[in-house]
Amino acid sequence: MEKKIKVAVVGLNFGGEFPEIYREHPFVESVALCEQDADKLSNYGKVLGYTELYDDYDKLLQSDVDAIHITTGIPNHCELTLKALRAGKHCACTVPMAINLEDMKMIIRAERECKKNYMMMETTIYGFQSLYVKELLEKGEIGDIQYMRGIHFQDMESWPMYWMGLPPMYYATHAVAPLLYLSKSIPETVVCRGSGVMRTALQKQYGNPYPVETALVTFREKPFVADITRSLFEVAHEYVEGFTIMGNRGSFEWNFERELPKVTRFRDRVVKSGLFYDRGRDMDTEEIKCLNMADKYLPESLRRFTTSCTVLDPTNPHKSVIQGGAHHGSHPYMVNEFVNSIVEKRKPEVDAVTAAYWTAVGVCAHQSAMAGGKLVEIPDFSQI
């Protein structure tokens, strides 16, 4: 039996969704909690039975935990990640990795120098939709990829102050990651244009005038492009993290949260005259329920977390303390990959270099938008 590890979850707002999943992992010995809000920390610990509690991150780093999962706000992702790695802890961090290229490079160097795992916890690649498309690609049902599109629309009004006016592409990994993960591609260049008008109050914090940004991305040694559109404010559209992958045999499209994804395939047809089909080929389109794949990919103890929930107060459920079922069932997949990568002494799927590519697409896209659509080269992070 592999050695079990000790894990700590940092931040109990969004982070409150993870401790129970870690506690049920077969290779996790214990779970510690770290939260600045002492009342929240104490209440969470009492209700769900956690005893190793920290309200000081630096004290947590002095403990004997093996791995840290950071779920705090965007502004301190880089700082807390670097501290964890340099303290000799494996580190997982919610998205984005960072919001500037230099911070991404520092994390890559720290991961390598400290010989500890870093994993960016990107939800979309472990959602049922991505897992389904991954199998379509492996079976050859999509064929050669011809084009990709990623979208993420979300209204962030009244969220914590650091979100106000954030350039939409700074938080673009949910639209970017499925495309790069499924196509196994490395981004090379990006051009981006801003769209719309942001009210003046929202422009002050980041100097960003755009509520919407749309980018066109090229890839190293790949013949296709991807377009990515992201909005955070001033857009009346329901929440969605959608993506499209079009191939020469079949295509997958998912554009609305409340609609089932669709797969379109060519019908088998003989080519007439050896060159052309008659005025377009016949196709079939079907809605896909994206059935739960937990039995195939997860240990038995984690499978229920793809759909079920545990809350602190069943009479007043709050999203910040949901255990399982969130982000299309992706959370136990992320936990499983992070823990297994440590126990198996290998890099996780979304290591520092991979995370930097996925995050830099958005950061470089915003640079392009602010320069009027100038082409921006994405760094070769493999050479850092």
PDB file of N, CA and C in Angstrom, residues 84-183:
ATOM      1  N   ALA A  84       4.274  27.980  -0.228  1.00  0.00           N
ATOM      2  CA  ALA A  84       4.036  26.548  -0.011  1.00  0.00           C
ATOM      3  C   ALA A  84       5.172  25.714  -0.602  1.00  0.00           C
ATOM      4  N   LEU A  85       5.523  25.983  -1.846  1.00  0.00           N
ATOM      5  CA  LEU A  85       6.576  25.210  -2.504  1.00  0.00           C
ATOM      6  C   LEU A  85       7.906  25.364  -1.774  1.00  0.00           C
ATOM      7  N   ARG A  86       8.225  26.596  -1.385  1.00  0.00           N
ATOM      8  CA  ARG A  86       9.502  26.854  -0.713  1.00  0.00           C
ATOM      9  C   ARG A  86       9.544  26.295   0.711  1.00  0.00           C
ATOM     10  N   ALA A  87       8.356  26.018   1.267  1.00  0.00           N
ATOM     11  CA  ALA A  87       8.287  25.369   2.577  1.00  0.00           C
ATOM     12  C   ALA A  87       8.336  23.854   2.457  1.00  0.00           C
ATOM     13  N   GLY A  88       8.509  23.367   1.234  1.00  0.00           N
ATOM     14  CA  GLY A  88       8.616  21.933   1.018  1.00  0.00           C
ATOM     15  C   GLY A  88       7.288  21.215   0.927  1.00  0.00           C
ATOM     16  N   LYS A  89       6.230  21.958   0.545  1.00  0.00           N
ATOM     17  CA  LYS A  89       4.903  21.365   0.422  1.00  0.00           C
ATOM     18  C   LYS A  89       4.510  21.244  -1.050  1.00  0.00           C
ATOM     19  N   HIS A  90       3.858  20.156  -1.402  1.00  0.00           N
ATOM     20  CA  HIS A  90       3.211  20.080  -2.706  1.00  0.00           C
ATOM     21  C   HIS A  90       2.061  21.087  -2.693  1.00  0.00           C
ATOM     22  N   CYS A  91       1.771  21.676  -3.849  1.00  0.00           N
ATOM     23  CA  CYS A  91       0.793  22.768  -3.854  1.00  0.00           C
ATOM     24  C   CYS A  91      -0.175  22.652  -5.023  1.00  0.00           C
ATOM     25  N   ALA A  92      -1.463  22.681  -4.686  1.00  0.00           N
ATOM     26  CA  ALA A  92      -2.518  22.841  -5.689  1.00  0.00           C
ATOM     27  C   ALA A  92      -3.125  24.217  -5.479  1.00  0.00           C
ATOM     28  N   CYS A  93      -3.529  24.859  -6.565  1.00  0.00           N
ATOM     29  CA  CYS A  93      -4.111  26.193  -6.437  1.00  0.00           C
ATOM     30  C   CYS A  93      -5.246  26.355  -7.433  1.00  0.00           C
ATOM     31  N   THR A  94      -6.321  26.981  -6.966  1.00  0.00           N
ATOM     32  CA  THR A  94      -7.428  27.262  -7.864  1.00  0.00           C
ATOM     33  C   THR A  94      -6.998  28.245  -8.946  1.00  0.00           C
ATOM     34  N   VAL A  95      -7.782  28.374  -9.991  1.00  0.00           N
ATOM     35  CA  VAL A  95      -7.430  29.249 -11.110  1.00  0.00           C
ATOM     36  C   VAL A  95      -7.738  30.702 -10.776  1.00  0.00           C
ATOM     37  N   PRO A  96      -7.024  31.628 -11.465  1.00  0.00           N
ATOM     38  CA  PRO A  96      -5.907  31.411 -12.376  1.00  0.00           C
ATOM     39  C   PRO A  96      -4.595  31.246 -11.618  1.00  0.00           C
ATOM     40  N   MET A  97      -3.606  30.700 -12.302  1.00  0.00           N
ATOM     41  CA  MET A  97      -2.277  30.522 -11.726  1.00  0.00           C
ATOM     42  C   MET A  97      -1.729  31.852 -11.226  1.00  0.00           C
ATOM     43  N   ALA A  98      -1.862  32.891 -12.048  1.00  0.00           N
ATOM     44  CA  ALA A  98      -1.396  34.244 -11.742  1.00  0.00           C
ATOM     45  C   ALA A  98      -2.007  35.165 -12.792  1.00  0.00           C
ATOM     46  N   ILE A  99      -1.798  36.465 -12.645  1.00  0.00           N
ATOM     47  CA  ILE A  99      -2.333  37.396 -13.651  1.00  0.00           C
ATOM     48  C   ILE A  99      -1.232  38.199 -14.329  1.00  0.00           C
ATOM     49  N   ASN A 100       0.010  37.728 -14.200  1.00  0.00           N
ATOM     50  CA  ASN A 100       1.080  38.301 -15.013  1.00  0.00           C
ATOM     51  C   ASN A 100       2.111  37.224 -15.318  1.00  0.00           C
ATOM     52  N   LEU A 101       2.846  37.406 -16.397  1.00  0.00           N
ATOM     53  CA  LEU A 101       3.742  36.371 -16.891  1.00  0.00           C
ATOM     54  C   LEU A 101       4.911  36.106 -15.961  1.00  0.00           C
ATOM     55  N   GLU A 102       5.425  37.141 -15.309  1.00  0.00           N
ATOM     56  CA  GLU A 102       6.570  36.949 -14.430  1.00  0.00           C
ATOM     57  C   GLU A 102       6.220  36.063 -13.242  1.00  0.00           C
ATOM     58  N   ASP A 103       5.031  36.230 -12.691  1.00  0.00           N
ATOM     59  CA  ASP A 103       4.614  35.364 -11.587  1.00  0.00           C
ATOM     60  C   ASP A 103       4.514  33.910 -12.043  1.00  0.00           C
ATOM     61  N   MET A 104       4.029  33.690 -13.259  1.00  0.00           N
ATOM     62  CA  MET A 104       3.951  32.325 -13.786  1.00  0.00           C
ATOM     63  C   MET A 104       5.345  31.714 -13.882  1.00  0.00           C
ATOM     64  N   LYS A 105       6.300  32.497 -14.350  1.00  0.00           N
ATOM     65  CA  LYS A 105       7.674  32.001 -14.478  1.00  0.00           C
ATOM     66  C   LYS A 105       8.271  31.684 -13.110  1.00  0.00           C
ATOM     67  N   MET A 106       7.966  32.507 -12.105  1.00  0.00           N
ATOM     68  CA  MET A 106       8.490  32.250 -10.757  1.00  0.00           C
ATOM     69  C   MET A 106       7.955  30.932 -10.202  1.00  0.00           C
ATOM     70  N   ILE A 107       6.689  30.646 -10.463  1.00  0.00           N
ATOM     71  CA  ILE A 107       6.105  29.389  -9.976  1.00  0.00           C
ATOM     72  C   ILE A 107       6.741  28.195 -10.680  1.00  0.00           C
ATOM     73  N   ILE A 108       6.970  28.317 -11.982  1.00  0.00           N
ATOM     74  CA  ILE A 108       7.633  27.235 -12.718  1.00  0.00           C
ATOM     75  C   ILE A 108       9.011  26.954 -12.123  1.00  0.00           C
ATOM     76  N   ARG A 109       9.769  28.019 -11.864  1.00  0.00           N
ATOM     77  CA  ARG A 109      11.117  27.836 -11.301  1.00  0.00           C
ATOM     78  C   ARG A 109      11.039  27.212  -9.903  1.00  0.00           C
ATOM     79  N   ALA A 110      10.085  27.671  -9.104  1.00  0.00           N
ATOM     80  CA  ALA A 110       9.968  27.153  -7.742  1.00  0.00           C
ATOM     81  C   ALA A 110       9.578  25.679  -7.747  1.00  0.00           C
ATOM     82  N   GLU A 111       8.660  25.309  -8.636  1.00  0.00           N
ATOM     83  CA  GLU A 111       8.266  23.897  -8.744  1.00  0.00           C
ATOM     84  C   GLU A 111       9.483  23.035  -9.047  1.00  0.00           C
ATOM     85  N   ARG A 112      10.302  23.497  -9.985  1.00  0.00           N
ATOM     86  CA  ARG A 112      11.475  22.719 -10.387  1.00  0.00           C
ATOM     87  C   ARG A 112      12.536  22.698  -9.286  1.00  0.00           C
ATOM     88  N   GLU A 113      12.835  23.850  -8.709  1.00  0.00           N
ATOM     89  CA  GLU A 113      13.908  23.948  -7.724  1.00  0.00           C
ATOM     90  C   GLU A 113      13.558  23.251  -6.409  1.00  0.00           C
ATOM     91  N   CYS A 114      12.283  23.319  -6.026  1.00  0.00           N
ATOM     92  CA  CYS A 114      11.876  22.728  -4.746  1.00  0.00           C
ATOM     93  C   CYS A 114      11.528  21.247  -4.870  1.00  0.00           C
ATOM     94  N   LYS A 115      11.454  20.777  -6.124  1.00  0.00           N
ATOM     95  CA  LYS A 115      11.141  19.363  -6.382  1.00  0.00           C
ATOM     96  C   LYS A 115       9.825  18.927  -5.725  1.00  0.00           C
ATOM     97  N   LYS A 116       8.841  19.806  -5.806  1.00  0.00           N
ATOM     98  CA  LYS A 116       7.506  19.529  -5.301  1.00  0.00           C
ATOM     99  C   LYS A 116       6.488  19.738  -6.419  1.00  0.00           C
ATOM    100  N   ASN A 117       5.370  19.056  -6.325  1.00  0.00           N
ATOM    101  CA  ASN A 117       4.337  19.174  -7.350  1.00  0.00           C
ATOM    102  C   ASN A 117       3.555  20.475  -7.207  1.00  0.00           C
ATOM    103  N   TYR A 118       3.296  21.096  -8.345  1.00  0.00           N
ATOM    104  CA  TYR A 118       2.322  22.187  -8.419  1.00  0.00           C
ATOM    105  C   TYR A 118       1.233  21.734  -9.382  1.00  0.00           C
ATOM    106  N   MET A 119      -0.025  21.968  -9.011  1.00  0.00           N
ATOM    107  CA  MET A 119      -1.136  21.661  -9.909  1.00  0.00           C
ATOM    108  C   MET A 119      -2.134  22.811  -9.889  1.00  0.00           C
ATOM    109  N   MET A 120      -2.463  23.332 -11.058  1.00  0.00           N
ATOM    110  CA  MET A 120      -3.548  24.300 -11.159  1.00  0.00           C
ATOM    111  C   MET A 120      -4.851  23.517 -11.243  1.00  0.00           C
ATOM    112  N   MET A 121      -5.787  23.826 -10.356  1.00  0.00           N
ATOM    113  CA  MET A 121      -7.010  23.043 -10.232  1.00  0.00           C
ATOM    114  C   MET A 121      -8.080  23.559 -11.192  1.00  0.00           C
ATOM    115  N   GLU A 122      -7.908  23.248 -12.465  1.00  0.00           N
ATOM    116  CA  GLU A 122      -8.836  23.669 -13.505  1.00  0.00           C
ATOM    117  C   GLU A 122      -9.991  22.676 -13.603  1.00  0.00           C
ATOM    118  N   THR A 123     -11.188  23.168 -13.347  1.00  0.00           N
ATOM    119  CA  THR A 123     -12.363  22.305 -13.255  1.00  0.00           C
ATOM    120  C   THR A 123     -12.822  21.747 -14.600  1.00  0.00           C
ATOM    121  N   THR A 124     -12.750  22.555 -15.659  1.00  0.00           N
ATOM    122  CA  THR A 124     -13.446  22.192 -16.900  1.00  0.00           C
ATOM    123  C   THR A 124     -12.913  20.934 -17.566  1.00  0.00           C
ATOM    124  N   ILE A 125     -11.642  20.632 -17.367  1.00  0.00           N
ATOM    125  CA  ILE A 125     -11.103  19.456 -18.057  1.00  0.00           C
ATOM    126  C   ILE A 125     -11.578  18.156 -17.417  1.00  0.00           C
ATOM    127  N   TYR A 126     -12.152  18.250 -16.213  1.00  0.00           N
ATOM    128  CA  TYR A 126     -12.666  17.064 -15.537  1.00  0.00           C
ATOM    129  C   TYR A 126     -14.185  17.048 -15.456  1.00  0.00           C
ATOM    130  N   GLY A 127     -14.840  17.985 -16.123  1.00  0.00           N
ATOM    131  CA  GLY A 127     -16.287  17.939 -16.226  1.00  0.00           C
ATOM    132  C   GLY A 127     -16.718  16.800 -17.139  1.00  0.00           C
ATOM    133  N   PHE A 128     -17.979  16.365 -17.008  1.00  0.00           N
ATOM    134  CA  PHE A 128     -18.470  15.255 -17.819  1.00  0.00           C
ATOM    135  C   PHE A 128     -18.326  15.542 -19.312  1.00  0.00           C
ATOM    136  N   GLN A 129     -18.484  16.820 -19.687  1.00  0.00           N
ATOM    137  CA  GLN A 129     -18.424  17.172 -21.106  1.00  0.00           C
ATOM    138  C   GLN A 129     -17.034  16.899 -21.688  1.00  0.00           C
ATOM    139  N   SER A 130     -15.991  17.348 -20.965  1.00  0.00           N
ATOM    140  CA  SER A 130     -14.630  17.132 -21.457  1.00  0.00           C
ATOM    141  C   SER A 130     -14.259  15.657 -21.464  1.00  0.00           C
ATOM    142  N   LEU A 131     -14.665  14.938 -20.427  1.00  0.00           N
ATOM    143  CA  LEU A 131     -14.354  13.515 -20.383  1.00  0.00           C
ATOM    144  C   LEU A 131     -15.006  12.778 -21.553  1.00  0.00           C
ATOM    145  N   TYR A 132     -16.219  13.209 -21.911  1.00  0.00           N
ATOM    146  CA  TYR A 132     -16.925  12.591 -23.023  1.00  0.00           C
ATOM    147  C   TYR A 132     -16.208  12.873 -24.344  1.00  0.00           C
ATOM    148  N   VAL A 133     -15.809  14.134 -24.556  1.00  0.00           N
ATOM    149  CA  VAL A 133     -15.132  14.498 -25.809  1.00  0.00           C
ATOM    150  C   VAL A 133     -13.764  13.824 -25.889  1.00  0.00           C
ATOM    151  N   LYS A 134     -13.102  13.691 -24.770  1.00  0.00           N
ATOM    152  CA  LYS A 134     -11.811  12.998 -24.761  1.00  0.00           C
ATOM    153  C   LYS A 134     -11.957  11.591 -25.329  1.00  0.00           C
ATOM    154  N   GLU A 135     -13.037  10.918 -24.945  1.00  0.00           N
ATOM    155  CA  GLU A 135     -13.269   9.567 -25.464  1.00  0.00           C
ATOM    156  C   GLU A 135     -13.632   9.595 -26.949  1.00  0.00           C
ATOM    157  N   LEU A 136     -14.409  10.599 -27.373  1.00  0.00           N
ATOM    158  CA  LEU A 136     -14.715  10.731 -28.801  1.00  0.00           C
ATOM    159  C   LEU A 136     -13.438  10.871 -29.625  1.00  0.00           C
ATOM    160  N   LEU A 137     -12.514  11.697 -29.130  1.00  0.00           N
ATOM    161  CA  LEU A 137     -11.248  11.901 -29.845  1.00  0.00           C
ATOM    162  C   LEU A 137     -10.421  10.625 -29.870  1.00  0.00           C
ATOM    163  N   GLU A 138     -10.368   9.932 -28.747  1.00  0.00           N
ATOM    164  CA  GLU A 138      -9.592   8.694 -28.687  1.00  0.00           C
ATOM    165  C   GLU A 138     -10.146   7.628 -29.621  1.00  0.00           C
ATOM    166  N   LYS A 139     -11.465   7.631 -29.827  1.00  0.00           N
ATOM    167  CA  LYS A 139     -12.104   6.664 -30.722  1.00  0.00           C
ATOM    168  C   LYS A 139     -12.047   7.092 -32.189  1.00  0.00           C
ATOM    169  N   GLY A 140     -11.558   8.304 -32.458  1.00  0.00           N
ATOM    170  CA  GLY A 140     -11.477   8.793 -33.828  1.00  0.00           C
ATOM    171  C   GLY A 140     -12.782   9.327 -34.375  1.00  0.00           C
ATOM    172  N   GLU A 141     -13.801   9.538 -33.508  1.00  0.00           N
ATOM    173  CA  GLU A 141     -15.113   9.956 -33.994  1.00  0.00           C
ATOM    174  C   GLU A 141     -15.169  11.436 -34.376  1.00  0.00           C
ATOM    175  N   ILE A 142     -14.226  12.222 -33.915  1.00  0.00           N
ATOM    176  CA  ILE A 142     -14.147  13.627 -34.333  1.00  0.00           C
ATOM    177  C   ILE A 142     -13.188  13.774 -35.506  1.00  0.00           C
ATOM    178  N   GLY A 143     -12.201  12.893 -35.567  1.00  0.00           N
ATOM    179  CA  GLY A 143     -11.231  12.950 -36.661  1.00  0.00           C
ATOM    180  C   GLY A 143     -10.213  14.042 -36.425  1.00  0.00           C
ATOM    181  N   ASP A 144      -9.785  14.680 -37.507  1.00  0.00           N
ATOM    182  CA  ASP A 144      -8.823  15.775 -37.399  1.00  0.00           C
ATOM    183  C   ASP A 144      -9.534  17.045 -36.961  1.00  0.00           C
ATOM    184  N   ILE A 145      -9.017  17.689 -35.933  1.00  0.00           N
ATOM    185  CA  ILE A 145      -9.612  18.943 -35.462  1.00  0.00           C
ATOM    186  C   ILE A 145      -9.390  20.038 -36.501  1.00  0.00           C
ATOM    187  N   GLN A 146     -10.478  20.747 -36.821  1.00  0.00           N
ATOM    188  CA  GLN A 146     -10.413  21.825 -37.809  1.00  0.00           C
ATOM    189  C   GLN A 146     -10.560  23.215 -37.181  1.00  0.00           C
ATOM    190  N   TYR A 147     -11.205  23.266 -36.008  1.00  0.00           N
ATOM    191  CA  TYR A 147     -11.501  24.572 -35.395  1.00  0.00           C
ATOM    192  C   TYR A 147     -12.007  24.340 -33.979  1.00  0.00           C
ATOM    193  N   MET A 148     -11.726  25.308 -33.078  1.00  0.00           N
ATOM    194  CA  MET A 148     -12.197  25.204 -31.702  1.00  0.00           C
ATOM    195  C   MET A 148     -12.714  26.570 -31.226  1.00  0.00           C
ATOM    196  N   ARG A 149     -13.662  26.514 -30.303  1.00  0.00           N
ATOM    197  CA  ARG A 149     -14.197  27.744 -29.723  1.00  0.00           C
ATOM    198  C   ARG A 149     -14.444  27.525 -28.234  1.00  0.00           C
ATOM    199  N   GLY A 150     -14.099  28.517 -27.411  1.00  0.00           N
ATOM    200  CA  GLY A 150     -14.368  28.459 -25.982  1.00  0.00           C
ATOM    201  C   GLY A 150     -15.091  29.708 -25.531  1.00  0.00           C
ATOM    202  N   ILE A 151     -16.094  29.557 -24.661  1.00  0.00           N
ATOM    203  CA  ILE A 151     -16.831  30.708 -24.142  1.00  0.00           C
ATOM    204  C   ILE A 151     -17.006  30.564 -22.634  1.00  0.00           C
ATOM    205  N   HIS A 152     -16.994  31.707 -21.959  1.00  0.00           N
ATOM    206  CA  HIS A 152     -17.296  31.740 -20.529  1.00  0.00           C
ATOM    207  C   HIS A 152     -17.939  33.092 -20.235  1.00  0.00           C
ATOM    208  N   PHE A 153     -19.230  33.082 -19.967  1.00  0.00           N
ATOM    209  CA  PHE A 153     -19.972  34.291 -19.632  1.00  0.00           C
ATOM    210  C   PHE A 153     -20.413  34.192 -18.174  1.00  0.00           C
ATOM    211  N   GLN A 154     -20.106  35.226 -17.408  1.00  0.00           N
ATOM    212  CA  GLN A 154     -20.480  35.221 -15.996  1.00  0.00           C
ATOM    213  C   GLN A 154     -20.586  36.663 -15.511  1.00  0.00           C
ATOM    214  N   ASP A 155     -21.639  36.962 -14.787  1.00  0.00           N
ATOM    215  CA  ASP A 155     -21.807  38.301 -14.233  1.00  0.00           C
ATOM    216  C   ASP A 155     -21.220  38.343 -12.824  1.00  0.00           C
ATOM    217  N   MET A 156     -20.243  39.228 -12.604  1.00  0.00           N
ATOM    218  CA  MET A 156     -19.524  39.264 -11.336  1.00  0.00           C
ATOM    219  C   MET A 156     -19.905  40.464 -10.462  1.00  0.00           C
ATOM    220  N   GLU A 157     -21.014  41.103 -10.747  1.00  0.00           N
ATOM    221  CA  GLU A 157     -21.466  42.198  -9.886  1.00  0.00           C
ATOM    222  C   GLU A 157     -21.635  41.714  -8.447  1.00  0.00           C
ATOM    223  N   SER A 158     -21.203  42.556  -7.501  1.00  0.00           N
ATOM    224  CA  SER A 158     -21.345  42.313  -6.058  1.00  0.00           C
ATOM    225  C   SER A 158     -20.450  41.191  -5.536  1.00  0.00           C
ATOM    226  N   TRP A 159     -19.503  40.722  -6.333  1.00  0.00           N
ATOM    227  CA  TRP A 159     -18.513  39.781  -5.834  1.00  0.00           C
ATOM    228  C   TRP A 159     -17.459  40.563  -5.036  1.00  0.00           C
ATOM    229  N   PRO A 160     -16.507  39.897  -4.387  1.00  0.00           N
ATOM    230  CA  PRO A 160     -15.465  40.623  -3.634  1.00  0.00           C
ATOM    231  C   PRO A 160     -14.782  41.690  -4.476  1.00  0.00           C
ATOM    232  N   MET A 161     -14.256  42.708  -3.809  1.00  0.00           N
ATOM    233  CA  MET A 161     -13.774  43.911  -4.480  1.00  0.00           C
ATOM    234  C   MET A 161     -12.695  43.634  -5.531  1.00  0.00           C
ATOM    235  N   TYR A 162     -11.847  42.637  -5.310  1.00  0.00           N
ATOM    236  CA  TYR A 162     -10.758  42.421  -6.264  1.00  0.00           C
ATOM    237  C   TYR A 162     -11.257  41.997  -7.640  1.00  0.00           C
ATOM    238  N   TRP A 163     -12.514  41.543  -7.736  1.00  0.00           N
ATOM    239  CA  TRP A 163     -13.080  41.183  -9.035  1.00  0.00           C
ATOM    240  C   TRP A 163     -13.496  42.410  -9.847  1.00  0.00           C
ATOM    241  N   MET A 164     -13.779  43.519  -9.205  1.00  0.00           N
ATOM    242  CA  MET A 164     -14.423  44.636  -9.880  1.00  0.00           C
ATOM    243  C   MET A 164     -13.560  45.208 -11.013  1.00  0.00           C
ATOM    244  N   GLY A 165     -14.049  45.067 -12.226  1.00  0.00           N
ATOM    245  CA  GLY A 165     -13.354  45.569 -13.399  1.00  0.00           C
ATOM    246  C   GLY A 165     -12.241  44.682 -13.914  1.00  0.00           C
ATOM    247  N   LEU A 166     -12.097  43.479 -13.354  1.00  0.00           N
ATOM    248  CA  LEU A 166     -11.028  42.576 -13.787  1.00  0.00           C
ATOM    249  C   LEU A 166     -11.116  42.347 -15.296  1.00  0.00           C
ATOM    250  N   PRO A 167     -10.003  42.459 -16.011  1.00  0.00           N
ATOM    251  CA  PRO A 167     -10.036  42.135 -17.443  1.00  0.00           C
ATOM    252  C   PRO A 167     -10.577  40.723 -17.645  1.00  0.00           C
ATOM    253  N   PRO A 168     -11.570  40.534 -18.485  1.00  0.00           N
ATOM    254  CA  PRO A 168     -12.187  39.213 -18.606  1.00  0.00           C
ATOM    255  C   PRO A 168     -11.214  38.103 -18.960  1.00  0.00           C
ATOM    256  N   MET A 169     -10.185  38.411 -19.737  1.00  0.00           N
ATOM    257  CA  MET A 169      -9.243  37.375 -20.131  1.00  0.00           C
ATOM    258  C   MET A 169      -8.271  36.983 -19.014  1.00  0.00           C
ATOM    259  N   TYR A 170      -8.220  37.760 -17.934  1.00  0.00           N
ATOM    260  CA  TYR A 170      -7.389  37.352 -16.804  1.00  0.00           C
ATOM    261  C   TYR A 170      -7.962  36.102 -16.123  1.00  0.00           C
ATOM    262  N   TYR A 171      -9.237  35.844 -16.361  1.00  0.00           N
ATOM    263  CA  TYR A 171      -9.897  34.693 -15.768  1.00  0.00           C
ATOM    264  C   TYR A 171     -10.516  33.859 -16.889  1.00  0.00           C
ATOM    265  N   ALA A 172      -9.667  33.468 -17.823  1.00  0.00           N
ATOM    266  CA  ALA A 172     -10.161  32.818 -19.041  1.00  0.00           C
ATOM    267  C   ALA A 172      -9.910  31.323 -19.087  1.00  0.00           C
ATOM    268  N   THR A 173      -9.312  30.748 -18.055  1.00  0.00           N
ATOM    269  CA  THR A 173      -8.898  29.347 -18.175  1.00  0.00           C
ATOM    270  C   THR A 173     -10.073  28.388 -18.366  1.00  0.00           C
ATOM    271  N   HIS A 174     -11.259  28.739 -17.861  1.00  0.00           N
ATOM    272  CA  HIS A 174     -12.405  27.840 -18.059  1.00  0.00           C
ATOM    273  C   HIS A 174     -12.805  27.758 -19.538  1.00  0.00           C
ATOM    274  N   ALA A 175     -12.504  28.790 -20.310  1.00  0.00           N
ATOM    275  CA  ALA A 175     -12.792  28.770 -21.748  1.00  0.00           C
ATOM    276  C   ALA A 175     -11.619  28.221 -22.553  1.00  0.00           C
ATOM    277  N   VAL A 176     -10.419  28.389 -22.017  1.00  0.00           N
ATOM    278  CA  VAL A 176      -9.197  27.990 -22.726  1.00  0.00           C
ATOM    279  C   VAL A 176      -8.859  26.512 -22.504  1.00  0.00           C
ATOM    280  N   ALA A 177      -8.923  26.087 -21.245  1.00  0.00           N
ATOM    281  CA  ALA A 177      -8.376  24.783 -20.860  1.00  0.00           C
ATOM    282  C   ALA A 177      -8.956  23.592 -21.618  1.00  0.00           C
ATOM    283  N   PRO A 178     -10.294  23.491 -21.786  1.00  0.00           N
ATOM    284  CA  PRO A 178     -10.793  22.305 -22.497  1.00  0.00           C
ATOM    285  C   PRO A 178     -10.219  22.183 -23.905  1.00  0.00           C
ATOM    286  N   LEU A 179     -10.028  23.323 -24.561  1.00  0.00           N
ATOM    287  CA  LEU A 179      -9.528  23.298 -25.933  1.00  0.00           C
ATOM    288  C   LEU A 179      -8.091  22.798 -25.986  1.00  0.00           C
ATOM    289  N   LEU A 180      -7.239  23.348 -25.123  1.00  0.00           N
ATOM    290  CA  LEU A 180      -5.832  22.969 -25.151  1.00  0.00           C
ATOM    291  C   LEU A 180      -5.616  21.558 -24.622  1.00  0.00           C
ATOM    292  N   TYR A 181      -6.404  21.190 -23.614  1.00  0.00           N
ATOM    293  CA  TYR A 181      -6.285  19.852 -23.026  1.00  0.00           C
ATOM    294  C   TYR A 181      -6.706  18.781 -24.025  1.00  0.00           C
ATOM    295  N   LEU A 182      -7.855  18.968 -24.659  1.00  0.00           N
ATOM    296  CA  LEU A 182      -8.386  17.945 -25.552  1.00  0.00           C
ATOM    297  C   LEU A 182      -7.611  17.867 -26.861  1.00  0.00           C
ATOM    298  N   SER A 183      -7.116  18.991 -27.331  1.00  0.00           N
ATOM    299  CA  SER A 183      -6.368  18.997 -28.598  1.00  0.00           C
ATOM    300  C   SER A 183      -4.883  18.728 -28.397  1.00  0.00           C
TER     301      SER A 183
END
